[in-house]
Short mmCIF file of C-alpha atoms in Angstrom, two decimals:
data_model
loop_
_atom_site.label_atom_id
_atom_site.label_comp_id
_atom_site.label_asym_id
_atom_site.label_seq_id
_atom_site.Cartn_x
_atom_site.Cartn_y
_atom_site.Cartn_z
CA MET C 1 7.39 -3.25 30.60
CA SER C 2 10.33 -2.49 28.37
CA SER C 3 11.77 0.85 27.23
CA LEU C 4 13.70 2.18 24.27
CA LEU C 5 15.40 5.51 23.76
CA ILE C 6 16.17 6.67 20.21
CA ARG C 7 18.56 9.48 20.86
CA GLY C 8 19.54 12.50 18.71
CA SER C 9 17.68 11.70 15.46
CA GLN C 10 16.06 14.12 13.13
CA VAL C 11 12.38 13.23 13.85
CA VAL C 12 9.84 13.57 11.05
CA PHE C 13 6.69 15.09 12.53
CA PRO C 14 3.61 15.95 10.40
CA ASP C 15 4.65 19.57 9.82
CA ASP C 16 8.41 19.76 10.44
CA VAL C 17 11.63 17.87 11.15
CA ARG C 18 13.58 18.52 14.29
CA THR C 19 16.22 16.89 16.50
CA CYS C 20 14.57 14.98 19.37
CA ASN C 21 15.02 12.06 21.69
CA VAL C 22 12.08 9.63 21.46
CA LEU C 23 11.29 7.50 24.43
CA VAL C 24 9.26 4.31 23.99
CA ARG C 25 7.64 2.39 26.84
CA ASP C 26 5.78 -0.91 26.46
CA GLY C 27 5.41 -0.53 22.71
CA ARG C 28 4.14 3.02 22.68
CA ILE C 29 5.71 6.43 22.28
CA ALA C 30 5.95 7.92 25.75
CA ASP C 31 7.86 11.08 25.04
CA THR C 32 8.93 12.82 21.84
CA ASP C 33 11.07 15.33 23.69
CA ALA C 34 12.80 13.12 26.27
CA SER C 35 16.03 13.96 28.07
CA PRO C 36 19.02 12.34 26.36
CA ASP C 37 19.95 10.85 29.72
CA VAL C 38 16.61 9.27 30.60
CA ALA C 39 16.86 5.67 31.73
CA ALA C 40 15.92 3.02 29.17
CA ASP C 41 16.49 -0.69 28.62
CA GLU C 42 17.87 -0.01 25.15
CA VAL C 43 19.45 3.10 23.75
CA VAL C 44 19.96 3.76 20.06
CA ASP C 45 22.34 6.51 19.08
CA ALA C 46 20.65 7.92 16.00
CA LYS C 47 22.66 11.07 15.43
CA GLY C 48 22.81 11.83 11.73
CA LEU C 49 19.78 9.69 10.97
CA HIS C 50 16.10 10.51 10.51
CA LEU C 51 13.28 8.82 12.38
CA MET C 52 9.98 8.32 10.50
CA PRO C 53 6.69 6.67 11.41
CA GLY C 54 6.42 3.17 10.05
CA VAL C 55 4.93 2.88 6.53
CA VAL C 56 1.32 1.68 6.30
CA ASP C 57 0.90 -0.08 2.95
CA ASP C 58 -2.82 -0.37 2.37
CA GLN C 59 -2.66 -2.43 -0.80
CA VAL C 60 -0.75 -5.68 -0.98
CA HIS C 61 -1.24 -9.19 -2.38
CA PHE C 62 0.77 -11.64 -0.27
CA ARG C 63 -0.54 -14.86 -1.92
CA ASP C 64 -1.17 -16.69 1.40
CA PRO C 65 -2.93 -19.09 1.28
CA GLY C 66 -3.14 -20.86 -2.06
CA LEU C 67 -0.34 -19.34 -4.10
CA THR C 68 2.55 -19.53 -1.69
CA HIS C 69 5.07 -20.52 -4.38
CA LYS C 70 4.97 -16.76 -5.29
CA GLU C 71 4.96 -15.31 -1.72
CA ASP C 72 3.75 -16.11 1.77
CA LEU C 73 3.18 -14.06 4.92
CA ALA C 74 6.59 -14.85 6.37
CA THR C 75 8.58 -13.79 3.29
CA ALA C 76 6.33 -10.86 2.53
CA SER C 77 6.54 -9.51 6.12
CA ARG C 78 10.36 -9.75 6.03
CA ALA C 79 10.29 -7.74 2.78
CA CYS C 80 8.00 -5.23 4.55
CA ALA C 81 10.37 -4.96 7.51
CA ALA C 82 13.41 -4.40 5.30
CA GLY C 83 11.48 -1.68 3.44
CA GLY C 84 10.24 0.21 6.46
CA VAL C 85 6.67 -1.09 6.19
CA THR C 86 5.30 -1.82 9.66
CA THR C 87 1.59 -2.36 8.81
CA PHE C 88 0.09 -3.94 5.71
CA LEU C 89 -3.51 -4.37 4.51
CA GLU C 90 -3.94 -7.40 2.25
CA MET C 91 -6.40 -7.89 -0.56
CA PRO C 92 -8.92 -10.80 -0.73
CA ASN C 93 -8.04 -12.45 -3.98
CA THR C 94 -6.14 -15.35 -2.44
CA VAL C 95 -7.06 -19.02 -2.94
CA PRO C 96 -9.69 -19.46 -1.66
CA PRO C 97 -10.92 -15.82 -1.92
CA ALA C 98 -11.49 -14.15 1.42
CA VAL C 99 -15.20 -13.34 1.01
CA THR C 100 -16.57 -14.39 4.46
CA CYS C 101 -15.75 -13.25 7.98
CA ASP C 102 -14.47 -16.72 8.78
CA GLY C 103 -12.19 -16.55 5.75
CA ILE C 104 -10.72 -13.32 7.05
CA ARG C 105 -10.25 -14.80 10.52
CA ALA C 106 -8.38 -17.68 9.02
CA LYS C 107 -5.97 -15.31 7.32
CA GLU C 108 -5.56 -13.40 10.57
CA THR C 109 -4.60 -16.68 12.24
CA LEU C 110 -2.01 -17.32 9.61
CA ALA C 111 -0.55 -13.83 10.01
CA ALA C 112 -0.40 -14.16 13.80
CA LYS C 113 1.88 -17.20 13.25
CA LYS C 114 4.00 -15.81 10.43
CA SER C 115 4.12 -12.03 10.19
CA LEU C 116 6.93 -9.90 11.58
CA VAL C 117 4.81 -6.75 11.10
CA ASN C 118 1.20 -5.68 11.77
CA TYR C 119 -1.55 -6.88 9.48
CA GLY C 120 -5.15 -6.42 8.37
CA PHE C 121 -7.24 -8.11 5.70
CA TYR C 122 -10.03 -6.70 3.48
CA ILE C 123 -13.15 -8.73 2.93
CA GLY C 124 -13.90 -9.21 -0.73
CA ALA C 125 -17.26 -8.41 -2.29
CA THR C 126 -19.05 -10.82 -4.63
CA PRO C 127 -22.35 -10.35 -6.43
CA ASP C 128 -24.17 -12.24 -3.63
CA ASN C 129 -22.33 -11.89 -0.32
CA VAL C 130 -23.93 -8.66 1.04
CA ASP C 131 -24.98 -10.40 4.23
CA GLU C 132 -21.29 -11.30 4.97
CA LEU C 133 -20.25 -7.73 4.16
CA LYS C 134 -22.81 -6.40 6.59
CA ALA C 135 -21.67 -8.82 9.35
CA ALA C 136 -18.06 -7.67 8.80
CA SER C 137 -18.86 -4.23 10.18
CA ASP C 138 -18.63 -5.73 13.71
CA ALA C 139 -15.49 -7.76 13.09
CA ASN C 140 -12.64 -5.15 13.24
CA PHE C 141 -11.72 -5.38 9.52
CA PRO C 142 -10.23 -2.45 7.55
CA GLY C 143 -12.84 -2.41 4.77
CA ILE C 144 -14.44 -3.98 1.76
CA LYS C 145 -12.65 -4.58 -1.55
CA ILE C 146 -14.58 -4.61 -4.86
CA PHE C 147 -13.06 -5.66 -8.20
CA ILE C 148 -14.92 -3.56 -10.79
CA GLY C 149 -12.81 -5.28 -13.43
CA SER C 150 -11.22 -8.66 -13.99
CA SER C 151 -10.24 -10.78 -11.00
CA THR C 152 -9.96 -14.34 -9.91
CA GLY C 153 -12.82 -16.63 -8.91
CA ASN C 154 -16.18 -14.92 -8.18
CA LEU C 155 -14.73 -11.55 -7.12
CA LEU C 156 -15.83 -9.62 -10.21
CA VAL C 157 -18.68 -7.25 -9.36
CA ASP C 158 -19.74 -5.15 -12.31
CA GLN C 159 -23.58 -5.46 -12.34
CA GLN C 160 -25.15 -2.19 -11.21
CA GLU C 161 -27.77 -3.79 -9.02
CA ALA C 162 -25.10 -5.64 -6.94
CA LEU C 163 -23.02 -2.50 -6.61
CA GLU C 164 -25.94 -0.43 -5.48
CA ARG C 165 -26.68 -2.97 -2.77
CA ILE C 166 -23.11 -3.00 -1.56
CA PHE C 167 -22.86 0.74 -1.29
CA ALA C 168 -26.38 1.15 0.18
CA GLU C 169 -26.52 -1.68 2.72
CA THR C 170 -22.97 -1.99 4.16
CA ASP C 171 -21.07 0.11 6.68
CA LEU C 172 -17.33 -0.52 6.24
CA PRO C 173 -15.30 1.79 3.96
CA ILE C 174 -15.01 0.48 0.45
CA CYS C 175 -12.07 0.41 -1.98
CA ALA C 176 -12.10 -0.84 -5.55
CA HIS C 177 -10.02 -1.86 -8.52
CA CYS C 178 -11.54 0.52 -11.10
CA GLU C 179 -11.30 -0.78 -14.63
CA ASP C 180 -14.45 -1.16 -16.69
CA GLU C 181 -14.82 -4.76 -17.72
CA SER C 182 -16.85 -4.10 -20.88
CA THR C 183 -14.23 -1.67 -22.14
CA VAL C 184 -11.35 -4.04 -21.41
CA ASN C 185 -13.12 -6.92 -23.16
CA ALA C 186 -13.88 -4.77 -26.26
CA ASN C 187 -10.30 -3.66 -26.42
CA ARG C 188 -9.03 -7.21 -25.89
CA ALA C 189 -11.04 -8.30 -28.94
CA LYS C 190 -9.29 -5.69 -31.04
CA TYR C 191 -5.93 -7.08 -30.00
CA ALA C 192 -6.89 -10.76 -29.85
CA ASP C 193 -3.78 -11.93 -31.70
CA THR C 194 -1.20 -9.71 -30.05
CA THR C 195 1.98 -11.01 -28.40
CA ASP C 196 3.26 -7.44 -27.75
CA VAL C 197 3.12 -6.44 -24.09
CA ARG C 198 2.86 -2.80 -25.15
CA ASP C 199 -0.72 -3.63 -26.17
CA HIS C 200 -1.51 -4.24 -22.54
CA SER C 201 -1.80 -0.47 -22.05
CA ARG C 202 -4.06 -0.23 -25.17
CA ILE C 203 -6.33 -2.96 -23.86
CA ARG C 204 -6.48 -1.54 -20.32
CA ASP C 205 -6.61 2.03 -21.55
CA GLU C 206 -7.49 5.39 -19.95
CA SER C 207 -11.17 4.94 -20.82
CA ALA C 208 -11.42 1.69 -18.86
CA ALA C 209 -10.09 3.44 -15.77
CA LEU C 210 -12.20 6.61 -16.23
CA ILE C 211 -15.49 4.79 -16.73
CA ALA C 212 -15.08 2.62 -13.58
CA THR C 213 -13.74 5.42 -11.41
CA ARG C 214 -16.57 7.73 -12.41
CA ARG C 215 -19.12 4.94 -11.71
CA SER C 216 -17.63 4.20 -8.26
CA ILE C 217 -17.50 7.90 -7.21
CA ASP C 218 -21.13 8.29 -8.25
CA LEU C 219 -22.14 5.29 -6.08
CA SER C 220 -20.13 6.63 -3.16
CA VAL C 221 -21.54 10.16 -3.23
CA ARG C 222 -25.15 9.14 -3.83
CA HIS C 223 -25.04 6.63 -0.98
CA GLN C 224 -22.79 8.81 1.20
CA HIS C 225 -20.45 5.88 1.72
CA ARG C 226 -16.67 6.41 2.19
CA PHE C 227 -14.74 5.16 -0.85
CA HIS C 228 -11.03 4.87 -1.63
CA VAL C 229 -9.90 4.77 -5.24
CA LEU C 230 -7.02 2.29 -5.54
CA HIS C 231 -4.01 2.65 -7.77
CA VAL C 232 -5.07 5.72 -9.82
CA SER C 233 -3.17 5.33 -13.13
CA THR C 234 -4.29 8.31 -15.24
CA ALA C 235 -4.13 12.06 -14.84
CA ALA C 236 -7.63 12.16 -16.32
CA GLU C 237 -9.08 10.50 -13.17
CA VAL C 238 -7.82 13.30 -10.88
CA PRO C 239 -10.56 15.85 -11.75
CA LEU C 240 -13.15 13.14 -10.86
CA ILE C 241 -11.57 12.68 -7.43
CA ARG C 242 -10.81 16.32 -6.60
CA GLY C 243 -13.10 18.08 -4.14
CA GLN C 244 -15.23 15.01 -3.26
CA GLN C 245 -14.81 15.36 0.53
CA PRO C 246 -15.81 13.75 2.83
CA TRP C 247 -16.57 10.60 0.80
CA ILE C 248 -13.55 10.11 -1.60
CA THR C 249 -9.90 9.47 -1.04
CA ALA C 250 -7.39 8.05 -3.54
CA GLU C 251 -3.93 6.58 -3.94
CA VAL C 252 -1.20 6.12 -6.49
CA CYS C 253 1.48 3.42 -6.71
CA PRO C 254 5.20 3.79 -7.38
CA HIS C 255 4.97 1.99 -10.74
CA HIS C 256 2.50 4.52 -12.00
CA LEU C 257 4.67 7.38 -10.81
CA PHE C 258 7.98 6.07 -12.22
CA PHE C 259 7.18 3.89 -15.24
CA ASN C 260 5.32 4.66 -18.53
CA VAL C 261 4.68 3.03 -21.85
CA ASP C 262 8.11 4.01 -23.12
CA ASP C 263 9.59 1.60 -20.53
CA TYR C 264 7.99 -1.51 -22.04
CA GLN C 265 10.86 -1.77 -24.54
CA ARG C 266 13.39 -1.98 -21.70
CA LEU C 267 11.40 -3.89 -19.05
CA GLY C 268 8.80 -5.87 -20.94
CA THR C 269 6.42 -7.92 -18.82
CA ARG C 270 8.23 -6.84 -15.59
CA ILE C 271 5.99 -3.75 -15.63
CA GLN C 272 2.85 -5.50 -16.87
CA MET C 273 0.22 -4.36 -14.28
CA ASN C 274 -3.48 -3.93 -13.79
CA PRO C 275 -4.32 -1.04 -14.17
CA SER C 276 -1.74 -0.77 -16.85
CA ILE C 277 1.24 1.62 -17.05
CA LYS C 278 0.19 4.80 -18.87
CA THR C 279 2.06 7.79 -20.43
CA ALA C 280 4.78 10.17 -19.28
CA ALA C 281 2.07 12.88 -19.11
CA ASP C 282 0.23 10.64 -16.66
CA ASN C 283 3.35 10.31 -14.52
CA ASP C 284 3.51 14.15 -14.30
CA GLY C 285 -0.22 14.47 -13.63
CA LEU C 286 -0.14 11.95 -10.83
CA TRP C 287 2.86 13.65 -9.24
CA LYS C 288 0.98 16.98 -9.37
CA ALA C 289 -2.07 15.34 -7.80
CA LEU C 290 0.04 14.15 -4.90
CA LEU C 291 1.67 17.49 -4.29
CA ASP C 292 -1.65 19.34 -4.64
CA GLY C 293 -3.38 17.00 -2.17
CA ASP C 294 -5.89 15.62 -4.67
CA VAL C 295 -4.45 12.11 -4.13
CA GLN C 296 -3.63 11.33 -0.50
CA VAL C 297 -1.92 7.94 -0.34
CA ILE C 298 1.05 6.06 -1.84
CA ALA C 299 0.65 2.24 -1.66
CA THR C 300 2.46 -0.48 -3.59
CA ASP C 301 -0.08 -3.01 -4.94
CA HIS C 302 2.77 -5.50 -4.26
CA ALA C 303 1.67 -8.46 -6.37
CA PRO C 304 4.55 -10.90 -6.90
CA HIS C 305 4.83 -13.68 -9.46
CA THR C 306 7.82 -15.84 -10.06
CA LEU C 307 10.25 -14.56 -12.67
CA ASP C 308 9.60 -17.68 -14.71
CA GLU C 309 5.92 -16.79 -14.76
CA LYS C 310 6.61 -13.21 -15.75
CA SER C 311 8.95 -14.35 -18.53
CA VAL C 312 6.20 -16.15 -20.42
CA ALA C 313 5.30 -14.37 -23.65
CA TYR C 314 2.41 -11.87 -23.47
CA PRO C 315 -0.61 -12.23 -23.09
CA LYS C 316 0.01 -15.41 -21.05
CA SER C 317 2.28 -13.47 -18.66
CA PRO C 318 0.57 -12.45 -15.41
CA SER C 319 0.10 -8.84 -14.29
CA GLY C 320 1.74 -7.77 -11.01
CA LEU C 321 5.12 -6.82 -9.52
CA PRO C 322 6.78 -6.81 -6.08
CA ALA C 323 7.40 -3.41 -4.45
CA VAL C 324 7.09 -3.34 -0.62
CA GLU C 325 10.80 -3.42 0.19
CA ASN C 326 11.71 -0.63 -2.29
CA SER C 327 8.72 1.79 -2.13
CA LEU C 328 10.04 3.91 0.78
CA ALA C 329 13.52 4.09 -0.67
CA LEU C 330 12.14 5.17 -4.05
CA MET C 331 10.27 8.04 -2.38
CA LEU C 332 13.25 9.03 -0.17
CA ASN C 333 15.20 9.30 -3.40
CA GLN C 334 12.66 11.85 -4.61
CA VAL C 335 13.33 13.83 -1.40
CA SER C 336 17.10 13.70 -2.16
CA GLN C 337 16.28 15.15 -5.60
CA ASP C 338 14.13 17.93 -4.05
CA ARG C 339 10.93 16.78 -5.73
CA CYS C 340 9.13 16.53 -2.35
CA ARG C 341 9.80 16.76 1.41
CA LEU C 342 10.22 14.10 4.05
CA THR C 343 7.03 15.39 5.62
CA ASP C 344 5.22 14.73 2.32
CA VAL C 345 6.46 11.16 2.24
CA ALA C 346 5.46 10.55 5.84
CA SER C 347 1.99 11.95 5.04
CA TRP C 348 1.45 9.90 1.84
CA MET C 349 2.85 6.57 3.17
CA CYS C 350 2.18 6.65 6.92
CA ASP C 351 -0.35 9.16 8.24
CA ALA C 352 -2.86 9.28 5.37
CA PRO C 353 -3.47 5.48 4.99
CA ALA C 354 -3.81 5.21 8.81
CA ARG C 355 -6.53 7.89 8.71
CA VAL C 356 -8.30 6.46 5.65
CA TRP C 357 -8.75 3.11 7.35
CA GLY C 358 -9.11 4.26 10.93
CA ILE C 359 -5.95 2.43 12.09
CA THR C 360 -5.61 3.81 15.60
CA GLY C 361 -2.18 4.66 16.95
CA LYS C 362 -0.50 4.51 13.53
CA GLY C 363 1.00 6.88 11.03
CA ARG C 364 2.64 9.62 13.23
CA ILE C 365 5.33 10.07 15.78
CA ALA C 366 3.38 11.51 18.74
CA ASN C 367 2.86 10.69 22.42
CA GLY C 368 0.54 7.76 22.85
CA TYR C 369 0.95 6.38 19.35
CA ASP C 370 2.40 2.90 18.72
CA ALA C 371 6.16 2.81 18.40
CA ASP C 372 6.11 1.60 14.77
CA LEU C 373 9.21 3.44 13.58
CA VAL C 374 11.81 3.47 10.76
CA LEU C 375 15.33 4.83 11.11
CA VAL C 376 16.49 6.27 7.76
CA ASP C 377 19.93 7.23 6.46
CA MET C 378 19.32 10.00 3.95
CA ALA C 379 22.94 9.96 2.87
CA LEU C 380 23.05 6.27 1.97
CA SER C 381 23.09 5.40 -1.73
CA GLN C 382 22.47 1.84 -2.86
CA THR C 383 21.64 0.02 -6.07
CA ILE C 384 18.45 -2.08 -6.11
CA LEU C 385 19.28 -5.60 -7.28
CA ASP C 386 17.21 -8.71 -7.86
CA GLN C 387 19.51 -10.88 -5.79
CA HIS C 388 19.16 -8.65 -2.74
CA GLN C 389 15.33 -8.86 -2.58
CA HIS C 390 13.67 -10.59 0.43
CA THR C 391 10.39 -11.23 -1.33
CA LYS C 392 10.07 -14.86 -2.32
CA SER C 393 9.90 -13.92 -5.99
CA ARG C 394 13.47 -12.47 -5.76
CA TRP C 395 13.14 -9.86 -8.51
CA THR C 396 12.21 -6.23 -8.87
CA PRO C 397 11.38 -4.00 -11.83
CA TRP C 398 13.80 -1.43 -10.36
CA HIS C 399 16.79 -3.79 -10.73
CA GLY C 400 19.89 -1.69 -11.44
CA VAL C 401 18.40 1.56 -10.17
CA THR C 402 20.55 3.48 -7.61
CA THR C 403 18.69 5.56 -5.05
CA THR C 404 19.72 7.79 -2.11
CA GLY C 405 17.98 7.50 1.24
CA TRP C 406 17.35 4.06 2.74
CA PRO C 407 15.81 2.47 5.84
CA ILE C 408 18.43 1.09 8.19
CA ALA C 409 16.28 -0.22 11.05
CA THR C 410 12.58 -0.94 11.52
CA PHE C 411 10.71 -1.14 14.87
CA VAL C 412 7.31 -2.63 15.47
CA ALA C 413 5.78 -1.79 18.82
CA GLY C 414 9.25 -0.64 19.92
CA HIS C 415 10.82 -3.94 18.96
CA ARG C 416 13.58 -3.97 16.34
CA VAL C 417 12.36 -6.44 13.77
CA TRP C 418 15.02 -5.64 11.18
CA SER C 419 18.26 -3.73 10.83
CA ARG C 420 20.74 -3.38 8.07
CA ARG C 421 23.50 -4.55 10.48
CA ASP C 422 21.79 -7.48 12.20
CA GLY C 423 19.05 -8.65 9.80
CA PHE C 424 15.68 -9.92 10.99
CA ASP C 425 14.33 -10.97 14.33
CA VAL C 426 12.32 -13.88 12.97
CA ASN C 427 10.86 -14.63 16.45
CA HIS C 428 8.85 -11.35 16.54
CA ARG C 429 5.26 -11.24 15.49
CA GLY C 430 3.09 -8.26 14.55
CA ARG C 431 -0.45 -7.72 15.67
CA LYS C 432 -3.83 -6.89 14.15
CA PRO C 433 -4.52 -3.15 14.78
CA LEU C 434 -7.78 -1.58 15.86
CA PHE C 435 -9.76 -0.22 12.98
CA ASP C 436 -11.89 2.56 14.44
CA HIS C 437 -14.16 3.62 11.60
CA ALA C 438 -16.29 5.77 13.86
CA ARG C 439 -13.48 8.36 13.85
CA GLY C 440 -14.72 9.30 10.38
CA GLY C 441 -11.82 8.47 8.07
CA PHE C 442 -9.31 10.76 6.40
CA TRP C 443 -11.23 13.96 6.10
CA ALA C 444 -12.43 13.84 9.73
CA THR C 445 -8.97 13.31 11.27
CA THR C 446 -6.82 16.24 10.19
CA ASP C 447 -4.89 16.09 13.48
CA GLY C 448 -4.13 12.38 13.01
CA ILE C 449 -6.14 9.25 13.71
CA GLY C 450 -5.05 9.35 17.39
CA PRO C 451 -4.03 6.56 19.75
CA ARG C 452 -6.32 3.78 20.96
#
């Protein structure tokens, strides 16, 4: 048994922010209103700071195994810790693809050896692995990932018969990359000779996203199967998502909130992403969707490549960018600019993803929850720089951007895994959470996912 007292911080609860002393015992929150003099093995004086729940990033690509020259679970989890991310859920398009239960267990074994923070891994759908997807329902995995659009290996699933089987015969929640393959291929033929990265947003256009999102929502509602729309990139998708309780939830990524097609001239392939960056009007529409509650989650789609790879002329340049260590700071900066509240950020980045995927004991500061916590200095301004990044790729599309509000210490199960002053505790390891899908997902857990 060990104990930690975080004393005098402004604690971010789901509905308000108030000064409290938070007591942690044996990795869990024991008291959110403790006496300032209660005995503890470690006391952190947090006066003037804010205490938030740890971020749950439900969409990352950490490249381990198979592409570890770009990233691996050790470097990625350090980037998570420095960014206030205490739990990540990783996508299956590694090498080899994680499309079997044994493949997921192999990744869990890697993470148990390498990761500073908590971890979970989606099982990938293929046109012919429904039996594996069915077996996964008993394996404590977060969910199933479908690529309804281009991917690596055999992960593309765009035939209607295969999609119907997946939605009809499996039990785990499903998420998908929604871009219609036929539309993308037809557009690509129109721009076959292009070397202009701006054409990436014309090839992967609004129609490609709309067609695939509409198709996925139809499958979900007809089969009454919980479905999470990943990385919504267009304002036009929002009306499709709105009001589809209890089956549909959705998320948006920082790059689709903060970048648009006008930024290609300045940033080039650094912002080449799938789905592509869209327009300034889409930025505004996605912000409105967040604030109105039509989109519930912010996640990063952290997908690093080396800067040399990204510097190759389009279209040979790969899509993807690193984001886990800057996503929280980018959103805290929006709080400092009065665009949203700290409680909004905690909802979008912590509570909502935990509820979507049934991650028990995560996402809130409440008695009995896991002590996955982030201390934040809302007065701290800092410039994001390539050379300061902890991700193995060592670059960021936000290079040179100054933001206000930064994590200064991150705790996983009450253990300080990183602080601005002392750096990383590289000897700590995160754990696989419990994914309790029987609790019903986001729409069934308005009071939080609850402890184990």
